Short mmCIF file of N, CA, C and O in Angstrom, two decimals:
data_model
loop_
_atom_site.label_atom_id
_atom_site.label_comp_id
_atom_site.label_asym_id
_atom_site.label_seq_id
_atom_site.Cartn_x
_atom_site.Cartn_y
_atom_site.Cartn_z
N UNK A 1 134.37 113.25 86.72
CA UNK A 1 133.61 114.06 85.80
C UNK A 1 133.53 115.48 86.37
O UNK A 1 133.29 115.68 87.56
N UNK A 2 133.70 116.25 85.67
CA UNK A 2 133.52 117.84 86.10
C UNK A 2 132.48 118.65 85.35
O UNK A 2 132.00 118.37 84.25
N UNK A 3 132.19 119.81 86.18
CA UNK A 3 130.95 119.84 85.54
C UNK A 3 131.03 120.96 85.12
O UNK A 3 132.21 121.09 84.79
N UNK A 4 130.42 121.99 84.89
CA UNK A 4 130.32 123.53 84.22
C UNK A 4 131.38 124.43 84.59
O UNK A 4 132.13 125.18 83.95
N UNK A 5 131.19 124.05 86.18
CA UNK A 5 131.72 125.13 86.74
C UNK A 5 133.37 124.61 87.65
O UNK A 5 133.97 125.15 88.58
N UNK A 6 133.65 123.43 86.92
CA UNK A 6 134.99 123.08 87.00
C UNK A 6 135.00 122.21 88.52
O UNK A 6 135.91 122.21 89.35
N UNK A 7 133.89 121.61 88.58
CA UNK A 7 133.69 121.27 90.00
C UNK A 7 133.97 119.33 90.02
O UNK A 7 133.52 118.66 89.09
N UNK A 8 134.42 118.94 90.69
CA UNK A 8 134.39 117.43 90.16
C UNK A 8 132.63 116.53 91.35
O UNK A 8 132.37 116.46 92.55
N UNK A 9 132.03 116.11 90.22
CA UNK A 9 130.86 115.23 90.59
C UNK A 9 130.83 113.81 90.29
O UNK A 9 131.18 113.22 89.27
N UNK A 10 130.50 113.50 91.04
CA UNK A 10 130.11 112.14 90.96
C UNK A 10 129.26 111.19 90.20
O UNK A 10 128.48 111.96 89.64
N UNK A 11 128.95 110.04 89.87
CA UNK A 11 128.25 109.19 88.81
C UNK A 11 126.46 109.61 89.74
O UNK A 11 126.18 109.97 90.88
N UNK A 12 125.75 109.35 88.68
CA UNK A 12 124.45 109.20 89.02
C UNK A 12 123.91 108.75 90.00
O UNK A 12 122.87 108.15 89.76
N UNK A 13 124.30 108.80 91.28
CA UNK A 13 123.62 107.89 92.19
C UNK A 13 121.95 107.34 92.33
O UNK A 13 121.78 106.26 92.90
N UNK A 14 121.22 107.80 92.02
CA UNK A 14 120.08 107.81 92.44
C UNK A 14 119.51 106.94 90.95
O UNK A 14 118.30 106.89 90.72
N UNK A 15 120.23 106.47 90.28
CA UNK A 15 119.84 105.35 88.78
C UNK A 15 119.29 104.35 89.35
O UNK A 15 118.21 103.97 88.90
N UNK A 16 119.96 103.58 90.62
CA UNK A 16 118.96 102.21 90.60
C UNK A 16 118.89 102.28 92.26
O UNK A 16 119.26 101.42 93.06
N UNK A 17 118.16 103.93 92.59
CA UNK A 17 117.30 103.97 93.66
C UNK A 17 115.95 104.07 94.04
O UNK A 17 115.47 105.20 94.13
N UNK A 18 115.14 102.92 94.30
CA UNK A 18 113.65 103.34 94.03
C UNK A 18 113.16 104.18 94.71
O UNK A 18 113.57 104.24 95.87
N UNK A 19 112.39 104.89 94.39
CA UNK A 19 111.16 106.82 94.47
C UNK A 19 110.65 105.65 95.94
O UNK A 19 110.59 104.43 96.04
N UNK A 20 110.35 106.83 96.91
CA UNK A 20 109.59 106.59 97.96
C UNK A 20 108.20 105.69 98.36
O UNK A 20 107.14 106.24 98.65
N UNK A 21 108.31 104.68 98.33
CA UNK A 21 107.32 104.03 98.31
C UNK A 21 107.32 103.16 96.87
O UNK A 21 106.26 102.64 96.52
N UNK A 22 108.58 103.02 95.99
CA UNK A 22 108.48 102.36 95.07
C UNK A 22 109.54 100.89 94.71
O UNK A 22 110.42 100.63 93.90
N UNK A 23 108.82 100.14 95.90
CA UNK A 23 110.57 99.01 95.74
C UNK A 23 109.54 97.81 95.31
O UNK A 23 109.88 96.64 95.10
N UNK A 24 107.84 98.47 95.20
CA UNK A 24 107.11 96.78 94.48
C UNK A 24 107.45 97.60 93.27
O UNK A 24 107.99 98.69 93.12
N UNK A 25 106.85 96.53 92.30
CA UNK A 25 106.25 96.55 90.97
C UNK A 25 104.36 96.54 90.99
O UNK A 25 103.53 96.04 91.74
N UNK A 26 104.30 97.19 90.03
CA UNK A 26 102.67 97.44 90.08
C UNK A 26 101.53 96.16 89.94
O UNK A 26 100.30 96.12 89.91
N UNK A 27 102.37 95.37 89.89
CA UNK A 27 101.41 93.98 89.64
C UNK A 27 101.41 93.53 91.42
O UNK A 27 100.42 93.47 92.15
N UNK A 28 102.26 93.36 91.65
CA UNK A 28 102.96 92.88 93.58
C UNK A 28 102.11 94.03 94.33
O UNK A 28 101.48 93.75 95.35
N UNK A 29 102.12 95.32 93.80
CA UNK A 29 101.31 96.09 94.66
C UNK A 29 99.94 95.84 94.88
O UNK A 29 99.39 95.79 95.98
N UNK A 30 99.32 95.65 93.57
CA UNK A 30 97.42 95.34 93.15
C UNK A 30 97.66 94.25 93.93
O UNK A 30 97.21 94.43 95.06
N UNK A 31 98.29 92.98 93.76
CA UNK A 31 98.11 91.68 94.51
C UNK A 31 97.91 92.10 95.85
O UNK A 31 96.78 92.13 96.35
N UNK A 32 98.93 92.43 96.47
CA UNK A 32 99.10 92.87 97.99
C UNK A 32 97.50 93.49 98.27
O UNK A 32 96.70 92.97 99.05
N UNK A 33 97.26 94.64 97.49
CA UNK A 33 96.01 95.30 97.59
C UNK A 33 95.19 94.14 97.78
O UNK A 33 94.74 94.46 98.88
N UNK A 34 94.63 92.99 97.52
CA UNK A 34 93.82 92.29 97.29
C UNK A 34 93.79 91.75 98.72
O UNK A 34 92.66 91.49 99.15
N UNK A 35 94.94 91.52 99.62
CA UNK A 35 95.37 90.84 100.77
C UNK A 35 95.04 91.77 101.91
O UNK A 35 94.77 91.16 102.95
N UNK A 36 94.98 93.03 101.98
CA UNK A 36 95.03 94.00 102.67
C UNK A 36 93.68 93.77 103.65
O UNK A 36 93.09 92.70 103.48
N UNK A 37 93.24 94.53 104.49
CA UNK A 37 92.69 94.34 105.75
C UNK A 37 91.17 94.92 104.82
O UNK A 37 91.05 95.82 103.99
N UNK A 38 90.07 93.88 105.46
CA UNK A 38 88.92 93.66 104.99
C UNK A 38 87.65 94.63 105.82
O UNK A 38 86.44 94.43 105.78
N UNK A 39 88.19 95.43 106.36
CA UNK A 39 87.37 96.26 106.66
C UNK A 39 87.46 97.93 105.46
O UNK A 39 86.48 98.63 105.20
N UNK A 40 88.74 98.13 105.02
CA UNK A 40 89.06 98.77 103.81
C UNK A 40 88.12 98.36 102.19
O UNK A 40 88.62 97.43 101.56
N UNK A 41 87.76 98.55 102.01
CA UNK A 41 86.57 98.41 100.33
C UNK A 41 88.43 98.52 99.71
O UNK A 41 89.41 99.22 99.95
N UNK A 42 88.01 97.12 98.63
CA UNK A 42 88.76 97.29 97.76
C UNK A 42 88.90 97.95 97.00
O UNK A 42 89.81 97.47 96.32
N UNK A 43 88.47 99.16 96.44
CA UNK A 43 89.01 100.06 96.11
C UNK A 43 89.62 101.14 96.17
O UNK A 43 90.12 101.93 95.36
N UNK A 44 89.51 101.07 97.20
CA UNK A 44 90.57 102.09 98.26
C UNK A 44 92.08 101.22 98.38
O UNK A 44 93.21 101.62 98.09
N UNK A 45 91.65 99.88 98.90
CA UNK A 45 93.12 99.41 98.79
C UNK A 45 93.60 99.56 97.16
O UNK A 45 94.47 100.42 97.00
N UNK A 46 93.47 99.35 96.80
CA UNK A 46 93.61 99.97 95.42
C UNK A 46 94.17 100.74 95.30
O UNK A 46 95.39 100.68 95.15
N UNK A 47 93.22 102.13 95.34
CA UNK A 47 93.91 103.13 95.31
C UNK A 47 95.23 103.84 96.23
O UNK A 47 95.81 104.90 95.97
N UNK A 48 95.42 103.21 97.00
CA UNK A 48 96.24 103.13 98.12
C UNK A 48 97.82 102.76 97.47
O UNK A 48 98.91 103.33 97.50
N UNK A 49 97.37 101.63 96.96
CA UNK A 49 98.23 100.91 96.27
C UNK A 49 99.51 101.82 94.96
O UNK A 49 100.72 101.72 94.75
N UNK A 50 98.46 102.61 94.39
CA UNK A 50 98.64 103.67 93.29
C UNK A 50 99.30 104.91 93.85
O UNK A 50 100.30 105.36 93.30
N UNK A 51 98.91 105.37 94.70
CA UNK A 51 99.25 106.80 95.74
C UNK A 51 100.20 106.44 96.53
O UNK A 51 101.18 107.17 96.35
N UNK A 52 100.39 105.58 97.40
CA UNK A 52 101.57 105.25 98.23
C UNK A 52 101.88 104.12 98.19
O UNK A 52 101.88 103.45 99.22
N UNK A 53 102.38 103.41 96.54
CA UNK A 53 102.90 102.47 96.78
C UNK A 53 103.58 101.52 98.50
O UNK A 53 103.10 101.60 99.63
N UNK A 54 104.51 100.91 98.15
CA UNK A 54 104.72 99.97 99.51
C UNK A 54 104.56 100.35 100.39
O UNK A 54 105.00 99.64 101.29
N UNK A 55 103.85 101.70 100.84
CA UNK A 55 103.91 102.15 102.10
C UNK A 55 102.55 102.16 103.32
O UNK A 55 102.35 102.48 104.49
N UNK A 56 101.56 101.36 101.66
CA UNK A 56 100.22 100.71 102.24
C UNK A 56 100.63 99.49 103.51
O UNK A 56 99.85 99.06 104.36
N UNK A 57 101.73 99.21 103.35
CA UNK A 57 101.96 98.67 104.76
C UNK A 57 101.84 99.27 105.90
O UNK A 57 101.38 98.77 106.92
N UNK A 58 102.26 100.38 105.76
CA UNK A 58 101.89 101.05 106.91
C UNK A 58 100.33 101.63 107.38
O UNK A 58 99.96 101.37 108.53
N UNK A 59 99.61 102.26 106.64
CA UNK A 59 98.20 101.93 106.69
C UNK A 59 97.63 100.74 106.78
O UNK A 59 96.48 100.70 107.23
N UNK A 60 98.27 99.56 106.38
CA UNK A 60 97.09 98.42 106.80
C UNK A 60 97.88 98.43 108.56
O UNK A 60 97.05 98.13 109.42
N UNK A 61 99.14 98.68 109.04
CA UNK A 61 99.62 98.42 110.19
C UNK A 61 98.63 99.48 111.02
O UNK A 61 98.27 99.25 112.17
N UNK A 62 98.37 100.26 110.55
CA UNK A 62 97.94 101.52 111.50
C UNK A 62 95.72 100.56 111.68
O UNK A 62 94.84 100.52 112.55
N UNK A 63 95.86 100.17 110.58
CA UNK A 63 94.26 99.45 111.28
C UNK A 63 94.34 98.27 111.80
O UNK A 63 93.48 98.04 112.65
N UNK A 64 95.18 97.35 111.56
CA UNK A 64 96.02 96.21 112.54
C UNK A 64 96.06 96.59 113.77
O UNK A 64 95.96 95.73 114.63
N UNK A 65 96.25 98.25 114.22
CA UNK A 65 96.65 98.38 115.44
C UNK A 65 95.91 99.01 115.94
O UNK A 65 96.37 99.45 116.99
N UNK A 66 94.26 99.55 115.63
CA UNK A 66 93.58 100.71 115.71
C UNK A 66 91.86 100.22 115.09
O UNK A 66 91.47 101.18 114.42
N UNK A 67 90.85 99.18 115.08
CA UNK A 67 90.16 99.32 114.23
C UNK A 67 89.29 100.48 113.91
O UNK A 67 88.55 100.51 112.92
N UNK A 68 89.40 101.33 114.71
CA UNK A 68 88.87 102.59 114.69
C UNK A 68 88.91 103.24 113.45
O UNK A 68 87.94 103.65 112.80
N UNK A 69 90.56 103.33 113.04
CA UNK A 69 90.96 103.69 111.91
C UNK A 69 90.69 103.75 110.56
O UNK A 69 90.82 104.68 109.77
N UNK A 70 90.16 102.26 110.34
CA UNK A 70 89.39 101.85 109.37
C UNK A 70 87.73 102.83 109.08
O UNK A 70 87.01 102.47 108.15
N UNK A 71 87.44 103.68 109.72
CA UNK A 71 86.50 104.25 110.01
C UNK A 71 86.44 105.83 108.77
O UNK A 71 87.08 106.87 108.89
N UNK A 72 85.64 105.54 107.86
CA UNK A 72 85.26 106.23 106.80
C UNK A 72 85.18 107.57 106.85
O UNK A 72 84.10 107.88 107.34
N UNK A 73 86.08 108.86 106.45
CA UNK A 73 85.70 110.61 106.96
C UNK A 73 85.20 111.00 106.14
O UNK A 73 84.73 112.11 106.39
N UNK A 74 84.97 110.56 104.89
CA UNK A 74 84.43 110.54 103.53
C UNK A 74 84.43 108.98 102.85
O UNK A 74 85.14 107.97 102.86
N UNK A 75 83.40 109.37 102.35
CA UNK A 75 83.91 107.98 101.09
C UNK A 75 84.84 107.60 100.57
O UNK A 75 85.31 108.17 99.59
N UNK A 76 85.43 106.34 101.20
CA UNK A 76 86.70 105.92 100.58
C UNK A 76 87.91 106.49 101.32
O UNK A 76 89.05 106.44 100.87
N UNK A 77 87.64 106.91 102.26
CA UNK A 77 89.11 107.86 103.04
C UNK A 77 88.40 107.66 104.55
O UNK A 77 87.58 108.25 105.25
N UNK A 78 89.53 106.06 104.63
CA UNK A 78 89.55 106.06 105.84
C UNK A 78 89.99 106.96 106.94
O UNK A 78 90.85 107.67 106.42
N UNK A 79 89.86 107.32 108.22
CA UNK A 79 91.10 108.00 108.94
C UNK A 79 92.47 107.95 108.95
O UNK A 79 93.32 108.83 108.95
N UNK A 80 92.55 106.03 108.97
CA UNK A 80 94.12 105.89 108.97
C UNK A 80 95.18 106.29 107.67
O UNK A 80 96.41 106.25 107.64
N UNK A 81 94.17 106.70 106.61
CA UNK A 81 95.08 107.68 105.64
C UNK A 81 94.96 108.85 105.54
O UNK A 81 95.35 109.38 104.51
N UNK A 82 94.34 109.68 106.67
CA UNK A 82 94.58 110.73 106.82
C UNK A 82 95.37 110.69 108.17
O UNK A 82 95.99 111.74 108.35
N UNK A 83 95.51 109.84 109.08
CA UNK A 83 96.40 109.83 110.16
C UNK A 83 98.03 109.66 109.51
O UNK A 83 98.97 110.25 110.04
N UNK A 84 98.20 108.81 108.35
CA UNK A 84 99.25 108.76 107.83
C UNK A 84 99.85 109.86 106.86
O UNK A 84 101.05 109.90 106.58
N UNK A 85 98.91 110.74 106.37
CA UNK A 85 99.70 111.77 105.51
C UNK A 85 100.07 112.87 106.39
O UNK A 85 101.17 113.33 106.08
N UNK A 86 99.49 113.45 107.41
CA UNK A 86 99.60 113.92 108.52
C UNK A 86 101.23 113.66 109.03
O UNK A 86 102.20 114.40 108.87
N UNK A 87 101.18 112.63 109.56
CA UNK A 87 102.22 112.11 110.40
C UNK A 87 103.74 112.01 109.62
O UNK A 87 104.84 112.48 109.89
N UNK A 88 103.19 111.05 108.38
CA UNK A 88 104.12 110.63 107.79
C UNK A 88 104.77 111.32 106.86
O UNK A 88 105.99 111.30 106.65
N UNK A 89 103.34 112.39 105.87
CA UNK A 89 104.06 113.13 104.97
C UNK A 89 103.67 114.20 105.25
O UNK A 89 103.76 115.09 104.41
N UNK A 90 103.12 114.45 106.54
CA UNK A 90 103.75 116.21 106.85
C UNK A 90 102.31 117.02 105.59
O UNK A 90 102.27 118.17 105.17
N UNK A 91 101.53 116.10 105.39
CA UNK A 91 100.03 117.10 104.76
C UNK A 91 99.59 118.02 105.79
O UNK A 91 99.34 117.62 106.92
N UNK A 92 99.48 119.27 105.44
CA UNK A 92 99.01 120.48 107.05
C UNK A 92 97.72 120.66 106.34
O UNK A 92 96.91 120.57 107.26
N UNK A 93 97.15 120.84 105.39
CA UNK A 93 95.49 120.94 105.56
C UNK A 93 94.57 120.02 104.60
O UNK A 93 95.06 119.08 103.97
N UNK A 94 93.28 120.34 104.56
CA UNK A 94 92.24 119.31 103.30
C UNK A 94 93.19 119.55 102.24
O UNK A 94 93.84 118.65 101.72
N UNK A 95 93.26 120.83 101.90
CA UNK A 95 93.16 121.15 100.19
C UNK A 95 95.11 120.63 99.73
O UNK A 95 95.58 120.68 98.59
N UNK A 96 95.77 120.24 100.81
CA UNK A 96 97.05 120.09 100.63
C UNK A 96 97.16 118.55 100.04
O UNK A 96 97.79 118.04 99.12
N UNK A 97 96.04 117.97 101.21
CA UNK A 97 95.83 116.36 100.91
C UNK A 97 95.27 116.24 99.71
O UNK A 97 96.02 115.92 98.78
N UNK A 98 93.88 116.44 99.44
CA UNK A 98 93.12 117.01 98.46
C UNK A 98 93.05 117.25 97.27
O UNK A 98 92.08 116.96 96.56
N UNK A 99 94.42 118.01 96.77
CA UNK A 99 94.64 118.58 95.65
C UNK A 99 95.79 118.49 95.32
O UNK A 99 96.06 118.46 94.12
N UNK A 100 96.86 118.44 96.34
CA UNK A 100 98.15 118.05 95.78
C UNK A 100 98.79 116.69 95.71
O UNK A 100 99.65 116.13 95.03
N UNK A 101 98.00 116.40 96.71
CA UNK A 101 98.82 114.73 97.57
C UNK A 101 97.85 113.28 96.82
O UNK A 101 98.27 112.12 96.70
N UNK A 102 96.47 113.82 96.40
CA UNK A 102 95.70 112.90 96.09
C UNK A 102 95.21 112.81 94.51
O UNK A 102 95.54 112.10 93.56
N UNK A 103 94.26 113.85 94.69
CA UNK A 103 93.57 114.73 93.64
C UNK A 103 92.43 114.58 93.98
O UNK A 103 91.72 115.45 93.48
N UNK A 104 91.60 113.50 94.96
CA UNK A 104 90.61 112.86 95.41
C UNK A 104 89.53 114.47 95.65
O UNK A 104 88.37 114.47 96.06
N UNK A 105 90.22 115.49 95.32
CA UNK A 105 89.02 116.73 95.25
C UNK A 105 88.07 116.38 94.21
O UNK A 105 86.93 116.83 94.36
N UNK A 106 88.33 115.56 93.00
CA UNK A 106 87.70 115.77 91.82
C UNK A 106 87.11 114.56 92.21
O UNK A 106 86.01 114.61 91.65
N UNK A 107 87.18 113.37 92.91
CA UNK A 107 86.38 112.40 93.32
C UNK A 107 85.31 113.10 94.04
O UNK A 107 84.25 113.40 93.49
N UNK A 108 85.63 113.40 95.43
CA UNK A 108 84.63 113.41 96.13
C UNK A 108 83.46 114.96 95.82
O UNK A 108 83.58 116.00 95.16
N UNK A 109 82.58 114.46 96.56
CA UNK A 109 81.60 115.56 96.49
C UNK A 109 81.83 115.91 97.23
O UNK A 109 82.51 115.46 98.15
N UNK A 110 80.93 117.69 96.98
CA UNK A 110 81.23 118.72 98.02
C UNK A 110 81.01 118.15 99.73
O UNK A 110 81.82 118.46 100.61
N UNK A 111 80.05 117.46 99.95
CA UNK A 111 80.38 116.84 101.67
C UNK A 111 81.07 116.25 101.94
O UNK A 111 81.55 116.31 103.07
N UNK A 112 81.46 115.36 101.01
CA UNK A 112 83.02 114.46 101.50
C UNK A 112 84.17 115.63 101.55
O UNK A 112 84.95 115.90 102.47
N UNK A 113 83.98 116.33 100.08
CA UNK A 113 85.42 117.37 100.82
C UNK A 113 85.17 118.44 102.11
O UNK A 113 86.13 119.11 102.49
N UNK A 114 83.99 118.58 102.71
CA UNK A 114 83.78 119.21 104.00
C UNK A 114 84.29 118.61 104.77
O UNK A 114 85.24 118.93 105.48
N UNK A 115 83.79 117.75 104.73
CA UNK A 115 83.88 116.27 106.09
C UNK A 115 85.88 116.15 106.35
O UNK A 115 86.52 116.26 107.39
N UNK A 116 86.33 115.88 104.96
CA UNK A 116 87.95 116.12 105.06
C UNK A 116 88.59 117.39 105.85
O UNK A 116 89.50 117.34 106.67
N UNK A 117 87.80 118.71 105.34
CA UNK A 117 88.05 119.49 105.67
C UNK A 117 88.15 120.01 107.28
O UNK A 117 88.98 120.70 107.86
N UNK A 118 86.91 119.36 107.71
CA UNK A 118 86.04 119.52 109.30
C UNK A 118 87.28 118.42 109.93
O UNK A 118 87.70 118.80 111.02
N UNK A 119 87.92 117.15 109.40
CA UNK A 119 89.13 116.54 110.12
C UNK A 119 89.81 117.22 110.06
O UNK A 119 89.75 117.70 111.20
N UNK A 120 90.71 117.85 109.44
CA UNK A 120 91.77 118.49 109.22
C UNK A 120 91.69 119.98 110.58
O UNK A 120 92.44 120.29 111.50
N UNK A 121 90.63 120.45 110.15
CA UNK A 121 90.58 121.38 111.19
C UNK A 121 90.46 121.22 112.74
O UNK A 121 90.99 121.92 113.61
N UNK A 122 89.67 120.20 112.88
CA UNK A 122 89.89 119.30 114.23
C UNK A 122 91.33 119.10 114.94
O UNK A 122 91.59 118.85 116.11
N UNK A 123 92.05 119.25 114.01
CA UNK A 123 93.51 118.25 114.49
C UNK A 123 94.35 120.27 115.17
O UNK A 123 95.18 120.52 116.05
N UNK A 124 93.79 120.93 114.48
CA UNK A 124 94.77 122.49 114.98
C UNK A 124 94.07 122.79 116.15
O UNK A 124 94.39 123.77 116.83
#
């Protein structure tokens, strides 16, 4: 196939490649959520579930390996998902996590988004 500019390309590759964190189905994910580590409020695994599909494996691994982690910086936001967007997806401040990565600005109240904020700044 050639394309505009007389170039020859290739078939669609990326048709039956699943998006980052997307190789469950949304029913396998909620289930899993349900299984997840019991120091997490189910609704966080939940939401976990929704935001980083399959990759809540790795957050329940990071409190598997850490119970510390499990440890609340706001409501509903453990550390170990702010240790993981950090690490894993390269989030550099609150309002990056916050507003782009979550939306969880419009959840939390103004002290929970301090409290995010006061981690984030901790870590520079």
């Amino acid at each position: 196939m050639l394309n505009t500019f007389g170039l020859e390309m290739s078939g669609p590759w990326t048709k039956d490649v699943p998006l980052y964190g997307g190789s469950l189905n949304r029913e396998m994910l909620l289930a899993h959520a349900e299984e997840g580590p019991e120091e997490i409020p189910l609704a966080t695994r939940r939401r976990w579930t929704l935001t980083y599909g399959d990759k809540i494996e790795d957050l329940f691994a990071r409190i598997g390996a850490d119970a510390g982690a499990a440890t609340e910086i706001a409501p509903g936001v453990p550390r170990a998902e702010l240790d993981h967007v950090v690490e894993t997806e390269d989030a550099m401040t609150a309002d990056d996590y916050l507003l782009r990565r979550t939306k969880l600005h419009l959840l939390l109240d103004e002290v929970g988004r301090e409290a995010v904020g006061t981690w984030f700044a901790a870590r520079t």
